[in-house]
Amino acid sequence: MAFFRSRGRREDIQRADDLLAQARALYTAGRYAEAEAEARSVAAAQGRNPDDLAVPMALSIAALAASAQGHHAEALATYDAQLPVVSEVWGDEHRLTLKLRLGRAEVLNQLGRHTESEEECVAVCRAAARADMPYVVKDALIGQIRALDMLGAHPAVEAVARNVLAAHDGQDRFTVRVRFALAHSLNAQGRYEEALAENKRADVLDRAFPREDRAPETGMAELNEATAFFGLGRNAQARPLAASAHRDCLAFYGPDHPRTLQARSLLDRIDGA
C-alpha cells in the first residue's frame, strides 16, 4: 500500500528538480562520472524517507550515468534496489515506477539481455497507455526499437517504426528518433536508397532543433548515410561521413559506446574494401 505524501505532487517534483538540476546538467554535458557522483550525493543527503521523490529520481540519474560509463552491472544493481521501494511507495503504474523500469530495460539491453529488454518495454508501453502517459509510451517504444535492433530483428524494427509514424508523424524529437531508427533498419536490410531517403527526412527535421537538443542523436545521420553509401559501393562518399560520425561519437560518447563502435567498424570495412 502506498504511503501518503506530506507535500503536494507539484511541490515534490519542483523540489526534486531543483535538487537535481546540477546532476542533470552534468549528464546532458556528457560528464557522466561527475553526474553520477552528484546524483548519489543528493540521494545520500536526503536520508531514507521512502516518500522522498528526490531519492529515486537521483538514483535513476546515477544509474543512467553509470550505464553511460559502461558500468552496466552497477546500474542494474541500482535499479534492482530501487524498483521494489518505488513500486511499494508510489504504485506499480506511477510514472516514476515505469520510468525506472525503462531505465532498467535499457541496461538489460546493454548487458546483452535483449529479449528481456524488449519484453519489458512492451509491458511498460501497455501500462503507460492504460495510465494515459503518452511520453512514457514514446520512451517505451524507443526502448523496444533499440532492443529489436540489438536482436537483429530489423524487419520488426521497421514494422514498429512505420506503425508509430502512421499514428504519430510530428515535428518532435520522438519522430526524429523513430525516423533515424527506420533508416538504420532499412540499411540493415540492404535497402540503401530507401535508407538514404528516410535518413534525409530525419536529418532535416533534426537540424530544426537547437544543438543541445540534438546531442542524443550525435553521429546518427552521418553514420546512416555513410552505411548506405558504402552499401551502394560509393566508398569515396561514405568514408568522410563515417570518419565524421566516429569523431563526433568519440568526443561525445567515448570509445566504448555502441554508436562509436559502429562508426569505427564501418571505417575499417571501408578502408578494407
CSV table of N, CA and C in Angstrom, one decimal, residues 22-113:
chain,number,residue,atom,x,y,z
A,22,GLN,N,21.9,20.3,-11.1
A,22,GLN,CA,23.3,20.2,-11.4
A,22,GLN,C,23.6,18.8,-12.0
A,23,ALA,N,23.1,17.7,-11.4
A,23,ALA,CA,23.3,16.4,-11.9
A,23,ALA,C,22.8,16.2,-13.3
A,24,ARG,N,21.6,16.8,-13.6
A,24,ARG,CA,21.1,16.7,-14.9
A,24,ARG,C,22.0,17.4,-15.9
A,25,ALA,N,22.4,18.6,-15.5
A,25,ALA,CA,23.3,19.4,-16.4
A,25,ALA,C,24.6,18.7,-16.7
A,26,LEU,N,25.1,18.1,-15.7
A,26,LEU,CA,26.4,17.3,-15.9
A,26,LEU,C,26.1,16.1,-16.9
A,27,TYR,N,25.0,15.5,-16.7
A,27,TYR,CA,24.7,14.3,-17.5
A,27,TYR,C,24.5,14.8,-19.0
A,28,THR,N,23.7,15.8,-19.2
A,28,THR,CA,23.5,16.4,-20.5
A,28,THR,C,24.8,16.8,-21.2
A,29,ALA,N,25.7,17.3,-20.4
A,29,ALA,CA,27.0,17.7,-21.0
A,29,ALA,C,28.0,16.5,-21.2
A,30,GLY,N,27.5,15.3,-20.9
A,30,GLY,CA,28.4,14.2,-21.2
A,30,GLY,C,29.4,13.9,-20.1
A,31,ARG,N,29.3,14.6,-18.9
A,31,ARG,CA,30.2,14.5,-17.8
A,31,ARG,C,29.6,13.4,-16.9
A,32,TYR,N,29.7,12.2,-17.3
A,32,TYR,CA,28.9,11.1,-16.6
A,32,TYR,C,29.4,10.8,-15.2
A,33,ALA,N,30.7,10.7,-15.1
A,33,ALA,CA,31.3,10.4,-13.7
A,33,ALA,C,30.9,11.4,-12.7
A,34,GLU,N,30.9,12.7,-13.1
A,34,GLU,CA,30.6,13.8,-12.2
A,34,GLU,C,29.0,13.8,-12.0
A,35,ALA,N,28.3,13.5,-13.0
A,35,ALA,CA,26.8,13.4,-12.8
A,35,ALA,C,26.4,12.3,-11.9
A,36,GLU,N,27.1,11.1,-12.0
A,36,GLU,CA,26.8,10.0,-11.1
A,36,GLU,C,27.1,10.4,-9.7
A,37,ALA,N,28.3,11.0,-9.5
A,37,ALA,CA,28.7,11.4,-8.1
A,37,ALA,C,27.8,12.4,-7.5
A,38,GLU,N,27.4,13.4,-8.3
A,38,GLU,CA,26.4,14.4,-7.8
A,38,GLU,C,25.1,13.8,-7.5
A,39,ALA,N,24.6,12.9,-8.3
A,39,ALA,CA,23.2,12.3,-8.1
A,39,ALA,C,23.3,11.5,-6.9
A,40,ARG,N,24.3,10.7,-6.7
A,40,ARG,CA,24.4,9.8,-5.5
A,40,ARG,C,24.6,10.7,-4.2
A,41,SER,N,25.2,11.8,-4.3
A,41,SER,CA,25.4,12.7,-3.2
A,41,SER,C,24.0,13.3,-2.8
A,42,VAL,N,23.2,13.7,-3.8
A,42,VAL,CA,21.9,14.2,-3.5
A,42,VAL,C,21.0,13.1,-2.8
A,43,ALA,N,21.1,11.9,-3.3
A,43,ALA,CA,20.3,10.8,-2.8
A,43,ALA,C,20.7,10.5,-1.3
A,44,ALA,N,22.0,10.5,-1.0
A,44,ALA,CA,22.5,10.3,0.3
A,44,ALA,C,22.1,11.4,1.3
A,45,ALA,N,22.1,12.6,0.8
A,45,ALA,CA,21.8,13.7,1.6
A,45,ALA,C,20.3,13.8,2.0
A,46,GLN,N,19.5,13.1,1.3
A,46,GLN,CA,18.0,13.1,1.6
A,46,GLN,C,17.6,12.1,2.6
A,47,GLY,N,18.5,11.3,3.0
A,47,GLY,CA,18.2,10.3,4.0
A,47,GLY,C,17.4,9.1,3.5
A,48,ARG,N,16.6,8.5,4.3
A,48,ARG,CA,15.9,7.2,3.9
A,48,ARG,C,14.4,7.4,3.9
A,49,ASN,N,13.9,8.6,3.9
A,49,ASN,CA,12.5,8.8,3.8
A,49,ASN,C,11.9,8.1,2.5
A,50,PRO,N,11.1,7.1,2.7
A,50,PRO,CA,10.6,6.4,1.5
A,50,PRO,C,9.7,7.2,0.6
A,51,ASP,N,9.2,8.3,1.1
A,51,ASP,CA,8.3,9.1,0.4
A,51,ASP,C,8.9,10.3,-0.3
A,52,ASP,N,10.3,10.4,-0.2
A,52,ASP,CA,11.0,11.5,-0.8
A,52,ASP,C,11.3,11.2,-2.3
A,53,LEU,N,10.6,12.0,-3.1
A,53,LEU,CA,10.7,11.8,-4.6
A,53,LEU,C,12.1,12.0,-5.1
A,54,ALA,N,12.9,12.9,-4.4
A,54,ALA,CA,14.2,13.2,-4.9
A,54,ALA,C,15.1,12.0,-4.9
A,55,VAL,N,14.9,11.1,-3.9
A,55,VAL,CA,15.9,9.9,-3.8
A,55,VAL,C,15.8,9.0,-5.0
A,56,PRO,N,14.6,8.5,-5.4
A,56,PRO,CA,14.6,7.6,-6.6
A,56,PRO,C,15.0,8.3,-7.9
A,57,MET,N,14.6,9.6,-8.0
A,57,MET,CA,15.0,10.4,-9.1
A,57,MET,C,16.5,10.5,-9.2
A,58,ALA,N,17.1,10.8,-8.1
A,58,ALA,CA,18.6,10.9,-8.1
A,58,ALA,C,19.2,9.6,-8.4
A,59,LEU,N,18.8,8.5,-7.9
A,59,LEU,CA,19.4,7.3,-8.2
A,59,LEU,C,19.1,6.8,-9.6
A,60,SER,N,18.0,7.2,-10.2
A,60,SER,CA,17.8,7.0,-11.6
A,60,SER,C,18.8,7.7,-12.5
A,61,ILE,N,19.1,8.9,-12.1
A,61,ILE,CA,20.2,9.6,-12.9
A,61,ILE,C,21.5,9.0,-12.7
A,62,ALA,N,21.8,8.5,-11.4
A,62,ALA,CA,23.0,7.9,-11.1
A,62,ALA,C,23.2,6.6,-12.0
A,63,ALA,N,22.1,5.8,-12.1
A,63,ALA,CA,22.1,4.6,-12.8
A,63,ALA,C,22.3,4.9,-14.3
A,64,LEU,N,21.7,5.9,-14.8
A,64,LEU,CA,21.9,6.3,-16.2
A,64,LEU,C,23.3,6.7,-16.5
A,65,ALA,N,23.9,7.5,-15.6
A,65,ALA,CA,25.3,7.9,-15.7
A,65,ALA,C,26.2,6.8,-15.6
A,66,ALA,N,26.0,5.8,-14.7
A,66,ALA,CA,26.8,4.7,-14.6
A,66,ALA,C,26.8,3.8,-15.9
A,67,SER,N,25.6,3.6,-16.4
A,67,SER,CA,25.5,2.9,-17.6
A,67,SER,C,26.2,3.6,-18.8
A,68,ALA,N,26.1,4.9,-18.8
A,68,ALA,CA,26.8,5.7,-19.9
A,68,ALA,C,28.3,5.5,-19.8
A,69,GLN,N,28.8,5.2,-18.6
A,69,GLN,CA,30.3,4.9,-18.5
A,69,GLN,C,30.6,3.5,-18.7
A,70,GLY,N,29.6,2.7,-19.1
A,70,GLY,CA,29.9,1.3,-19.3
A,70,GLY,C,29.7,0.4,-18.1
A,71,HIS,N,29.3,1.0,-17.0
A,71,HIS,CA,29.1,0.2,-15.7
A,71,HIS,C,27.7,-0.3,-15.6
A,72,HIS,N,27.4,-1.2,-16.5
A,72,HIS,CA,26.0,-1.6,-16.7
A,72,HIS,C,25.6,-2.5,-15.5
A,73,ALA,N,26.4,-3.4,-15.0
A,73,ALA,CA,26.1,-4.2,-13.8
A,73,ALA,C,25.8,-3.3,-12.6
A,74,GLU,N,26.6,-2.3,-12.4
A,74,GLU,CA,26.3,-1.4,-11.3
A,74,GLU,C,25.0,-0.7,-11.5
A,75,ALA,N,24.7,-0.2,-12.7
A,75,ALA,CA,23.4,0.4,-13.0
A,75,ALA,C,22.3,-0.5,-12.7
A,76,LEU,N,22.4,-1.8,-13.1
A,76,LEU,CA,21.3,-2.7,-12.9
A,76,LEU,C,21.1,-2.9,-11.4
A,77,ALA,N,22.2,-3.0,-10.7
A,77,ALA,CA,22.0,-3.2,-9.2
A,77,ALA,C,21.3,-2.0,-8.6
A,78,THR,N,21.5,-0.8,-9.1
A,78,THR,CA,20.9,0.4,-8.6
A,78,THR,C,19.4,0.3,-8.9
A,79,TYR,N,19.0,-0.1,-10.1
A,79,TYR,CA,17.6,-0.2,-10.5
A,79,TYR,C,16.9,-1.3,-9.6
A,80,ASP,N,17.6,-2.4,-9.5
A,80,ASP,CA,17.0,-3.6,-8.8
A,80,ASP,C,16.8,-3.2,-7.3
A,81,ALA,N,17.6,-2.4,-6.7
A,81,ALA,CA,17.4,-2.0,-5.4
A,81,ALA,C,16.3,-1.0,-5.2
A,82,GLN,N,16.1,-0.1,-6.2
A,82,GLN,CA,15.2,1.0,-6.1
A,82,GLN,C,13.7,0.6,-6.5
A,83,LEU,N,13.6,-0.3,-7.5
A,83,LEU,CA,12.3,-0.6,-8.0
A,83,LEU,C,11.3,-1.1,-7.0
A,84,PRO,N,11.7,-2.1,-6.1
A,84,PRO,CA,10.7,-2.6,-5.1
A,84,PRO,C,10.2,-1.5,-4.2
A,85,VAL,N,11.1,-0.6,-3.8
A,85,VAL,CA,10.8,0.5,-2.9
A,85,VAL,C,9.8,1.5,-3.6
A,86,VAL,N,10.2,1.9,-4.8
A,86,VAL,CA,9.4,2.9,-5.5
A,86,VAL,C,8.0,2.3,-5.9
A,87,SER,N,7.9,1.0,-6.2
A,87,SER,CA,6.7,0.4,-6.6
A,87,SER,C,5.8,0.3,-5.3
A,88,GLU,N,6.3,0.0,-4.2
A,88,GLU,CA,5.6,0.0,-2.9
A,88,GLU,C,5.0,1.3,-2.5
A,89,VAL,N,5.9,2.4,-2.7
A,89,VAL,CA,5.5,3.7,-2.2
A,89,VAL,C,4.6,4.4,-3.2
A,90,TRP,N,4.9,4.3,-4.5
A,90,TRP,CA,4.2,5.1,-5.5
A,90,TRP,C,3.2,4.4,-6.3
A,91,GLY,N,3.3,3.0,-6.3
A,91,GLY,CA,2.4,2.2,-7.1
A,91,GLY,C,3.1,1.7,-8.4
A,92,ASP,N,2.6,0.5,-8.8
A,92,ASP,CA,3.2,-0.2,-10.0
A,92,ASP,C,3.1,0.6,-11.3
A,93,GLU,N,2.0,1.5,-11.4
A,93,GLU,CA,1.8,2.2,-12.7
A,93,GLU,C,2.0,3.7,-12.5
A,94,HIS,N,2.8,4.1,-11.4
A,94,HIS,CA,3.2,5.5,-11.3
A,94,HIS,C,4.2,5.8,-12.4
A,95,ARG,N,4.2,7.1,-12.8
A,95,ARG,CA,5.2,7.4,-13.9
A,95,ARG,C,6.6,7.1,-13.5
A,96,LEU,N,7.0,7.4,-12.2
A,96,LEU,CA,8.4,7.2,-11.8
A,96,LEU,C,8.7,5.7,-11.8
A,97,THR,N,7.8,4.8,-11.4
A,97,THR,CA,8.0,3.4,-11.5
A,97,THR,C,8.2,2.9,-12.9
A,98,LEU,N,7.4,3.4,-13.8
A,98,LEU,CA,7.5,3.0,-15.2
A,98,LEU,C,8.8,3.5,-15.8
A,99,LYS,N,9.2,4.7,-15.5
A,99,LYS,CA,10.5,5.3,-16.0
A,99,LYS,C,11.7,4.5,-15.5
A,100,LEU,N,11.6,4.1,-14.2
A,100,LEU,CA,12.7,3.2,-13.7
A,100,LEU,C,12.7,1.9,-14.4
A,101,ARG,N,11.6,1.3,-14.7
A,101,ARG,CA,11.5,0.1,-15.4
A,101,ARG,C,12.2,0.2,-16.8
A,102,LEU,N,11.9,1.3,-17.4
A,102,LEU,CA,12.5,1.6,-18.8
A,102,LEU,C,14.0,1.7,-18.7
A,103,GLY,N,14.5,2.4,-17.6
A,103,GLY,CA,15.9,2.6,-17.4
A,103,GLY,C,16.6,1.2,-17.2
A,104,ARG,N,15.9,0.4,-16.4
A,104,ARG,CA,16.4,-1.0,-16.2
A,104,ARG,C,16.4,-1.8,-17.5
A,105,ALA,N,15.3,-1.6,-18.3
A,105,ALA,CA,15.3,-2.3,-19.6
A,105,ALA,C,16.4,-1.9,-20.5
A,106,GLU,N,16.8,-0.7,-20.5
A,106,GLU,CA,17.9,-0.2,-21.3
A,106,GLU,C,19.2,-0.8,-20.9
A,107,VAL,N,19.4,-0.9,-19.6
A,107,VAL,CA,20.6,-1.6,-19.0
A,107,VAL,C,20.6,-3.1,-19.4
A,108,LEU,N,19.5,-3.7,-19.3
A,108,LEU,CA,19.4,-5.1,-19.8
A,108,LEU,C,19.9,-5.3,-21.2
A,109,ASN,N,19.5,-4.3,-22.0
A,109,ASN,CA,19.9,-4.3,-23.5
A,109,ASN,C,21.4,-4.2,-23.6
A,110,GLN,N,22.0,-3.3,-22.8
A,110,GLN,CA,23.4,-3.1,-22.8
A,110,GLN,C,24.2,-4.3,-22.3
A,111,LEU,N,23.5,-5.1,-21.5
A,111,LEU,CA,24.1,-6.3,-20.9
A,111,LEU,C,23.9,-7.5,-21.9
A,112,GLY,N,23.3,-7.3,-23.0
A,112,GLY,CA,23.1,-8.4,-24.0
A,112,GLY,C,21.8,-9.2,-23.7
A,113,ARG,N,21.0,-8.7,-22.8
A,113,ARG,CA,19.7,-9.4,-22.5
A,113,ARG,C,18.6,-8.8,-23.2
